[in-house]
Coordinates of C-alpha atoms in Angstrom, one line a residue:
M1 CA -76.5 -46.3 -2.6
K2 CA -73.5 -45.0 -0.1
S3 CA -69.9 -45.0 -0.8
V4 CA -66.7 -46.5 0.8
G5 CA -63.2 -45.6 0.2
F6 CA -61.1 -48.6 0.3
F7 CA -57.7 -48.1 2.1
A8 CA -55.7 -51.1 1.0
S9 CA -52.6 -50.8 3.4
C10 CA -49.2 -51.1 2.2
P11 CA -48.7 -54.7 2.7
V12 CA -51.7 -55.4 0.5
D13 CA -50.7 -53.2 -2.3
L14 CA -47.1 -54.1 -2.4
F15 CA -47.3 -58.2 -1.3
R16 CA -50.8 -59.5 -1.7
P17 CA -53.3 -57.3 -4.2
S18 CA -55.4 -60.5 -4.0
V19 CA -56.5 -59.2 -0.5
G20 CA -57.8 -55.7 -1.8
F21 CA -59.4 -57.3 -4.9
A22 CA -61.4 -59.8 -2.4
S23 CA -62.2 -57.0 0.0
V24 CA -63.6 -54.6 -3.0
E25 CA -65.5 -57.5 -4.0
L26 CA -67.1 -58.3 -0.7
L27 CA -68.0 -54.5 -0.1
E28 CA -69.8 -54.3 -3.4
Q29 CA -71.6 -57.5 -2.9
A30 CA -73.0 -55.8 0.3
G31 CA -74.3 -53.2 -1.8
F32 CA -71.4 -50.0 -1.7
T33 CA -70.2 -48.1 -4.5
V34 CA -66.2 -48.7 -3.7
H35 CA -63.7 -46.3 -4.5
V36 CA -59.7 -46.9 -4.5
P37 CA -58.2 -43.3 -4.7
P38 CA -54.4 -42.7 -4.7
Q39 CA -53.1 -43.8 -1.6
S40 CA -49.8 -43.7 0.7
C41 CA -49.0 -45.1 3.7
C42 CA -51.0 -44.2 6.6
G43 CA -48.2 -43.3 8.8
Q44 CA -48.3 -45.9 11.4
V45 CA -44.5 -46.7 11.0
N46 CA -43.4 -42.9 11.2
F47 CA -45.7 -42.7 14.6
N48 CA -44.5 -45.9 15.9
N49 CA -40.9 -44.6 15.8
G50 CA -41.3 -41.4 17.3
V51 CA -41.5 -39.2 13.7
S52 CA -44.8 -37.1 14.5
S53 CA -44.3 -34.6 12.3
Q54 CA -44.2 -37.1 9.0
A55 CA -47.1 -39.1 10.4
R56 CA -48.9 -35.9 10.8
Q57 CA -48.5 -35.5 7.0
L58 CA -49.2 -38.7 5.7
A59 CA -52.2 -38.6 8.1
W60 CA -53.9 -35.3 6.9
N61 CA -53.1 -36.6 2.9
L62 CA -54.9 -39.7 3.8
I63 CA -57.8 -37.8 5.3
T64 CA -58.2 -35.3 2.6
T65 CA -58.4 -38.0 0.2
F66 CA -60.9 -40.1 1.9
E67 CA -63.4 -37.5 3.3
P68 CA -65.7 -37.3 0.4
F69 CA -66.7 -40.9 0.9
D70 CA -69.2 -42.0 3.3
Y71 CA -66.8 -44.6 5.0
T72 CA -63.5 -45.8 4.8
V73 CA -63.0 -49.5 5.2
I74 CA -59.7 -51.1 5.9
P75 CA -58.8 -54.9 5.3
S76 CA -56.4 -54.5 8.5
G77 CA -56.7 -53.9 12.3
S78 CA -53.3 -52.3 12.4
C79 CA -53.8 -49.6 10.1
G80 CA -57.4 -49.2 11.0
G81 CA -56.2 -48.9 14.7
M82 CA -53.8 -46.5 13.7
I83 CA -56.2 -44.2 11.6
K84 CA -59.3 -44.4 14.4
H85 CA -57.5 -44.4 17.3
H86 CA -54.0 -42.4 17.0
Y87 CA -54.8 -39.9 14.3
P88 CA -56.5 -38.1 17.2
E89 CA -53.5 -38.1 19.0
L90 CA -51.5 -36.6 16.4
F91 CA -54.1 -33.9 16.1
Q92 CA -54.5 -33.3 19.8
D93 CA -53.2 -29.5 19.4
D94 CA -54.2 -28.9 15.8
P95 CA -57.1 -26.4 14.8
R96 CA -58.0 -29.3 12.3
L97 CA -58.8 -31.9 15.3
P98 CA -62.7 -31.5 14.8
R99 CA -62.3 -32.3 11.0
V100 CA -60.1 -35.3 12.2
L101 CA -62.5 -36.6 14.6
T102 CA -65.4 -36.1 12.2
F103 CA -63.2 -38.4 9.9
C104 CA -62.3 -41.3 12.2
E105 CA -66.1 -42.0 12.8
K106 CA -66.4 -43.0 9.5
V107 CA -63.3 -45.6 9.4
F108 CA -63.9 -49.4 10.1
E109 CA -61.9 -52.8 9.6
L110 CA -63.3 -54.5 7.1
T111 CA -65.1 -57.5 8.8
D112 CA -66.6 -55.2 11.5
F113 CA -68.1 -53.0 8.7
L114 CA -69.5 -55.9 7.0
V115 CA -71.1 -57.4 10.1
T116 CA -72.3 -54.0 11.8
V117 CA -72.6 -51.4 9.2
A118 CA -73.7 -53.5 6.1
E119 CA -75.6 -55.7 8.5
Q120 CA -78.9 -55.5 6.7
D121 CA -77.3 -55.5 3.4
L122 CA -75.2 -58.3 4.6
T123 CA -78.1 -60.9 5.0
Q124 CA -80.0 -60.0 1.8
R125 CA -77.2 -59.1 -0.8
L126 CA -74.0 -60.6 0.1
V127 CA -73.6 -63.9 -1.3
F128 CA -70.8 -66.0 -0.2
P129 CA -69.6 -69.0 -2.1
N130 CA -69.8 -72.5 -1.0
A131 CA -66.5 -73.2 0.4
Q132 CA -67.0 -77.2 -0.1
S133 CA -69.0 -77.2 -3.3
S134 CA -67.4 -79.1 -6.4
A135 CA -66.9 -75.4 -8.0
T136 CA -64.3 -74.5 -5.8
R137 CA -62.4 -78.1 -5.4
S138 CA -58.8 -77.9 -6.2
S139 CA -55.9 -78.9 -4.9
A140 CA -55.3 -75.4 -3.5
N141 CA -58.6 -75.4 -1.7
P142 CA -58.0 -77.2 1.9
L143 CA -62.0 -77.0 2.3
S144 CA -62.4 -79.4 -0.3
E145 CA -61.2 -82.1 2.0
K146 CA -63.8 -82.5 4.9
S147 CA -61.3 -83.5 7.3
A148 CA -59.4 -80.2 6.8
V149 CA -58.9 -78.3 9.9
I150 CA -59.0 -74.4 10.1
T151 CA -58.0 -71.9 12.8
Y152 CA -57.9 -68.3 13.3
H153 CA -55.1 -65.5 14.1
D154 CA -56.6 -62.5 16.3
S155 CA -54.2 -60.0 15.6
C156 CA -53.1 -57.5 18.4
A157 CA -54.4 -54.1 17.1
G158 CA -57.3 -55.4 15.2
L159 CA -58.7 -57.5 18.7
R160 CA -57.4 -54.6 21.5
E161 CA -58.3 -51.4 19.3
M162 CA -60.6 -52.0 17.0
G163 CA -62.6 -54.9 18.9
I164 CA -62.3 -57.8 16.1
K165 CA -63.1 -60.9 17.3
Q166 CA -66.4 -62.5 16.8
Q167 CA -67.1 -60.6 13.6
P168 CA -64.6 -62.6 11.0
R169 CA -65.8 -65.8 12.7
K170 CA -69.4 -64.8 11.7
L171 CA -68.9 -64.2 8.3
L172 CA -66.6 -67.2 8.4
K173 CA -69.3 -69.9 9.7
A174 CA -72.0 -68.0 7.1
C175 CA -69.8 -69.3 4.4
G176 CA -69.6 -73.1 6.2
V177 CA -66.4 -72.9 7.4
A178 CA -65.7 -74.2 10.9
V179 CA -62.8 -72.7 13.0
S180 CA -60.9 -74.9 15.4
E181 CA -59.9 -72.4 18.0
M182 CA -55.8 -72.6 19.1
V183 CA -54.6 -72.1 22.2
D184 CA -53.3 -68.3 22.9
T185 CA -55.1 -67.1 19.8
E186 CA -55.1 -63.7 21.3
V187 CA -51.5 -63.6 21.9
C188 CA -49.1 -61.6 19.8
C189 CA -47.7 -63.6 16.6
G190 CA -44.2 -61.6 17.3
F191 CA -44.4 -59.1 14.4
G192 CA -45.1 -55.6 15.7
G193 CA -43.8 -53.8 13.2
T194 CA -40.5 -52.9 13.9
F195 CA -40.4 -55.0 16.7
C196 CA -39.5 -58.2 14.9
V197 CA -36.6 -56.4 13.7
K198 CA -35.3 -54.7 17.1
H199 CA -36.2 -57.8 18.9
A200 CA -35.8 -60.5 16.3
Q201 CA -35.1 -63.6 18.9
V202 CA -38.0 -62.6 21.0
S203 CA -40.2 -62.0 17.7
A204 CA -39.3 -65.3 16.3
R205 CA -39.9 -67.3 19.4
M206 CA -43.7 -65.5 19.8
A207 CA -43.9 -66.6 15.9
D208 CA -42.8 -70.3 16.8
N209 CA -45.2 -70.4 19.8
K210 CA -48.4 -69.5 17.3
I211 CA -47.4 -72.0 14.6
D212 CA -47.0 -74.6 17.6
N213 CA -50.4 -73.7 18.6
A214 CA -52.0 -74.0 15.3
L215 CA -50.3 -77.3 14.8
A216 CA -51.4 -78.7 17.6
V217 CA -54.9 -78.6 16.8
N218 CA -53.6 -80.1 13.5
A219 CA -54.6 -77.0 11.2
D220 CA -54.2 -77.0 7.5
L221 CA -55.1 -73.2 7.1
V222 CA -54.2 -70.3 9.2
I223 CA -56.6 -67.1 8.8
G224 CA -56.2 -64.0 9.8
G225 CA -57.3 -60.3 9.5
D226 CA -54.1 -58.5 9.2
L227 CA -51.9 -59.3 6.2
S228 CA -48.5 -58.1 8.2
C229 CA -49.1 -60.8 10.9
L230 CA -49.7 -63.7 8.3
L231 CA -46.5 -62.6 6.3
N232 CA -44.7 -62.9 9.6
L233 CA -46.0 -66.2 10.2
A234 CA -45.6 -67.7 6.8
G235 CA -42.1 -66.9 6.7
R236 CA -41.5 -68.5 9.8
A237 CA -43.5 -71.6 9.2
K238 CA -41.7 -71.7 6.1
R239 CA -38.3 -71.8 7.6
R240 CA -39.5 -74.3 10.0
G241 CA -40.7 -76.8 7.4
A242 CA -44.3 -76.6 8.7
N243 CA -47.3 -77.8 6.9
L244 CA -49.4 -74.8 7.3
N245 CA -50.9 -72.8 4.6
F246 CA -51.9 -68.8 5.2
R247 CA -54.6 -66.8 3.8
H248 CA -56.4 -63.4 4.5
V249 CA -60.0 -63.9 5.8
A250 CA -61.1 -61.9 2.7
E251 CA -59.8 -64.2 0.3
V252 CA -61.2 -67.0 2.2
L253 CA -64.9 -65.1 2.0
V254 CA -65.2 -64.7 -1.7
G255 CA -63.6 -68.5 -2.3
D256 CA -60.2 -67.3 -3.7
W257 CA -58.4 -70.7 -3.7
Q258 CA -56.5 -69.8 -7.2
T259 CA -54.0 -67.4 -5.7
P260 CA -51.0 -69.3 -4.2
A261 CA -51.5 -69.4 -0.3
I262 CA -49.1 -66.6 1.3
G263 CA -45.8 -67.4 1.0
E264 CA -46.4 -70.0 -1.8
A265 CA -45.0 -69.5 -5.3
D266 CA -47.4 -69.6 -8.2
E267 CA -46.1 -72.6 -10.1
Q268 CA -47.7 -71.2 -13.3
G269 CA -45.8 -68.0 -13.1

């Protein structure tokens, strides 16, 4: 049985552990042994702000930690893009570059890994919950209503760096989730790491445009593969009073409707 090193990402670790639990469950259902070693940031924030030396230190720590596993899987196109495509840049003039390149070949975003690498296991072993069955019906589950509208947000790094487009849609279709595509689904949500801090007004307008597009298709739920984007959109939607829920695709695939939607309080807590 092949092994997967699961890199959770900082947003999942700090704000939405349920995404990590759901991801691990999906990987185990697909027939892989999953390991979650101690981990820190991938270095993307440092890299994007020109602090290459610190980014390189974080990158090497991650590489040496995850090298023993057959694959490294990440529930984020953003972190995945940083590791797979920018780590070689960080080590361009470093004698460790060949080792870095070998490692990067084994790095995958979650939905891409399930569809491409685990394709055979996916059809034979992966058991998706029936999203509209009586077992999953609850007030927190928009799929329990046949009239519910689900749309998908394509994150920039996932789409442009990792080629993530059809993979999550294929998986959602496999578990009975129909996606109503909104206009400009491939356009940035306005987060962009520190972009949303440095250019707050532009960022807010971009988030508003994305929310307006979701509302235009009467969406009840917005699904995505990058938690950072979803946190940004959920926060903006809440400020506006927009009636939208946000969830990571991994949570939807495993049928986790008990965890409150992103940005929503746990009434039982």
